[in-house]
Amino acid sequence: YHASSRRRREIAITPELRRLVETTVAAIRAMLASGVLPPPANDARCRECSLKELCEPEAIARKDRQTALRSTLFMPDDAQA
């Protein structure tokens, strides 16, 4: 079902599709169990995303910014220069 068009679409559930879904579910479960999420993609989908402010794909995509943020992560506020 597509919410924007309010139309249903039939999908043939083939053995290949079933395996793909099972593999994807297993990968997502492993990711959630590990507690480590992949970095955001920072692509065209991000422009209109309602979660952009929470995700901050631009900040994550910039490795130099990540390094700077990590270096001050556990410093008290008065020790940061």
PDB file of C-alpha atoms in Angstrom:
ATOM      1  CA  TYR A   1       0.000   0.000   0.000  1.00  0.00           C
ATOM      2  CA  HIS A   2       1.347   3.423  -0.972  1.00  0.00           C
ATOM      3  CA  ALA A   3       0.050   6.099   1.397  1.00  0.00           C
ATOM      4  CA  SER A   4       0.697   8.971  -1.005  1.00  0.00           C
ATOM      5  CA  SER A   5      -1.297   7.467  -3.882  1.00  0.00           C
ATOM      6  CA  ARG A   6      -3.635   5.418  -1.668  1.00  0.00           C
ATOM      7  CA  ARG A   7      -3.191   2.444  -3.948  1.00  0.00           C
ATOM      8  CA  ARG A   8      -2.288  -1.137  -3.283  1.00  0.00           C
ATOM      9  CA  ARG A   9       0.261  -2.996  -5.303  1.00  0.00           C
ATOM     10  CA  GLU A  10       0.540  -6.751  -5.562  1.00  0.00           C
ATOM     11  CA  ILE A  11       3.956  -8.240  -4.956  1.00  0.00           C
ATOM     12  CA  ALA A  12       4.849 -11.772  -6.017  1.00  0.00           C
ATOM     13  CA  ILE A  13       6.534 -13.446  -3.063  1.00  0.00           C
ATOM     14  CA  THR A  14       9.165 -15.528  -4.782  1.00  0.00           C
ATOM     15  CA  PRO A  15      11.742 -17.725  -3.051  1.00  0.00           C
ATOM     16  CA  GLU A  16      14.402 -15.129  -3.935  1.00  0.00           C
ATOM     17  CA  LEU A  17      12.370 -12.303  -2.392  1.00  0.00           C
ATOM     18  CA  ARG A  18      11.718 -14.388   0.715  1.00  0.00           C
ATOM     19  CA  ARG A  19      15.480 -15.055   1.096  1.00  0.00           C
ATOM     20  CA  LEU A  20      16.234 -11.348   0.620  1.00  0.00           C
ATOM     21  CA  VAL A  21      13.723 -10.411   3.324  1.00  0.00           C
ATOM     22  CA  GLU A  22      15.085 -13.061   5.708  1.00  0.00           C
ATOM     23  CA  THR A  23      18.665 -11.893   5.111  1.00  0.00           C
ATOM     24  CA  THR A  24      17.679  -8.261   5.619  1.00  0.00           C
ATOM     25  CA  VAL A  25      15.795  -9.036   8.833  1.00  0.00           C
ATOM     26  CA  ALA A  26      18.782 -10.994  10.180  1.00  0.00           C
ATOM     27  CA  ALA A  27      21.133  -8.108   9.353  1.00  0.00           C
ATOM     28  CA  ILE A  28      18.865  -5.568  11.061  1.00  0.00           C
ATOM     29  CA  ARG A  29      18.531  -7.772  14.151  1.00  0.00           C
ATOM     30  CA  ALA A  30      22.318  -8.167  14.333  1.00  0.00           C
ATOM     31  CA  MET A  31      22.782  -4.411  13.976  1.00  0.00           C
ATOM     32  CA  LEU A  32      20.267  -3.700  16.749  1.00  0.00           C
ATOM     33  CA  ALA A  33      21.835  -6.329  19.017  1.00  0.00           C
ATOM     34  CA  SER A  34      25.290  -4.809  18.514  1.00  0.00           C
ATOM     35  CA  GLY A  35      24.045  -1.339  19.449  1.00  0.00           C
ATOM     36  CA  VAL A  36      26.014   0.212  16.579  1.00  0.00           C
ATOM     37  CA  LEU A  37      24.061   2.061  13.924  1.00  0.00           C
ATOM     38  CA  PRO A  38      25.461   2.821  10.485  1.00  0.00           C
ATOM     39  CA  PRO A  39      26.268   6.459   9.739  1.00  0.00           C
ATOM     40  CA  PRO A  40      23.613   8.480   7.904  1.00  0.00           C
ATOM     41  CA  ALA A  41      23.800   8.469   4.116  1.00  0.00           C
ATOM     42  CA  ASN A  42      23.717  12.269   3.592  1.00  0.00           C
ATOM     43  CA  ASP A  43      22.158  12.098   0.153  1.00  0.00           C
ATOM     44  CA  ALA A  44      19.185  13.652  -1.671  1.00  0.00           C
ATOM     45  CA  ARG A  45      16.717  11.948   0.684  1.00  0.00           C
ATOM     46  CA  CYS A  46      18.031  14.035   3.573  1.00  0.00           C
ATOM     47  CA  ARG A  47      16.923  17.405   2.173  1.00  0.00           C
ATOM     48  CA  GLU A  48      13.248  16.993   3.050  1.00  0.00           C
ATOM     49  CA  CYS A  49      13.598  14.553   5.950  1.00  0.00           C
ATOM     50  CA  SER A  50      11.814  15.500   9.173  1.00  0.00           C
ATOM     51  CA  LEU A  51      14.600  13.865  11.227  1.00  0.00           C
ATOM     52  CA  LYS A  52      17.449  15.828   9.646  1.00  0.00           C
ATOM     53  CA  GLU A  53      18.080  17.898  12.787  1.00  0.00           C
ATOM     54  CA  LEU A  54      18.352  14.761  14.925  1.00  0.00           C
ATOM     55  CA  CYS A  55      20.416  12.786  12.436  1.00  0.00           C
ATOM     56  CA  GLU A  56      22.761  15.609  11.351  1.00  0.00           C
ATOM     57  CA  PRO A  57      24.036  13.881   8.207  1.00  0.00           C
ATOM     58  CA  GLU A  58      26.276  16.815   7.231  1.00  0.00           C
ATOM     59  CA  ALA A  59      28.147  16.715  10.548  1.00  0.00           C
ATOM     60  CA  ILE A  60      28.625  12.968  10.404  1.00  0.00           C
ATOM     61  CA  ALA A  61      29.762  13.027   6.772  1.00  0.00           C
ATOM     62  CA  ARG A  62      32.598  15.429   7.596  1.00  0.00           C
ATOM     63  CA  LYS A  63      35.360  13.300   9.117  1.00  0.00           C
ATOM     64  CA  ASP A  64      37.317  16.328  10.334  1.00  0.00           C
ATOM     65  CA  ARG A  65      34.264  17.497  12.280  1.00  0.00           C
ATOM     66  CA  GLN A  66      33.839  14.027  13.812  1.00  0.00           C
ATOM     67  CA  THR A  67      37.444  14.010  14.963  1.00  0.00           C
ATOM     68  CA  ALA A  68      37.112  17.453  16.530  1.00  0.00           C
ATOM     69  CA  LEU A  69      33.909  16.508  18.328  1.00  0.00           C
ATOM     70  CA  ARG A  70      35.385  13.260  19.650  1.00  0.00           C
ATOM     71  CA  SER A  71      38.494  15.001  20.955  1.00  0.00           C
ATOM     72  CA  THR A  72      36.383  17.213  23.242  1.00  0.00           C
ATOM     73  CA  LEU A  73      33.678  14.689  24.091  1.00  0.00           C
ATOM     74  CA  PHE A  74      34.822  13.943  27.635  1.00  0.00           C
ATOM     75  CA  MET A  75      36.393  17.314  28.445  1.00  0.00           C
ATOM     76  CA  PRO A  76      34.729  19.539  31.020  1.00  0.00           C
ATOM     77  CA  ASP A  77      33.312  22.730  29.508  1.00  0.00           C
ATOM     78  CA  ASP A  78      35.871  24.952  31.241  1.00  0.00           C
ATOM     79  CA  ALA A  79      38.798  22.873  29.876  1.00  0.00           C
ATOM     80  CA  GLN A  80      37.816  23.278  26.219  1.00  0.00           C
ATOM     81  CA  ALA A  81      39.706  25.962  24.359  1.00  0.00           C
TER      82      ALA A  81
END
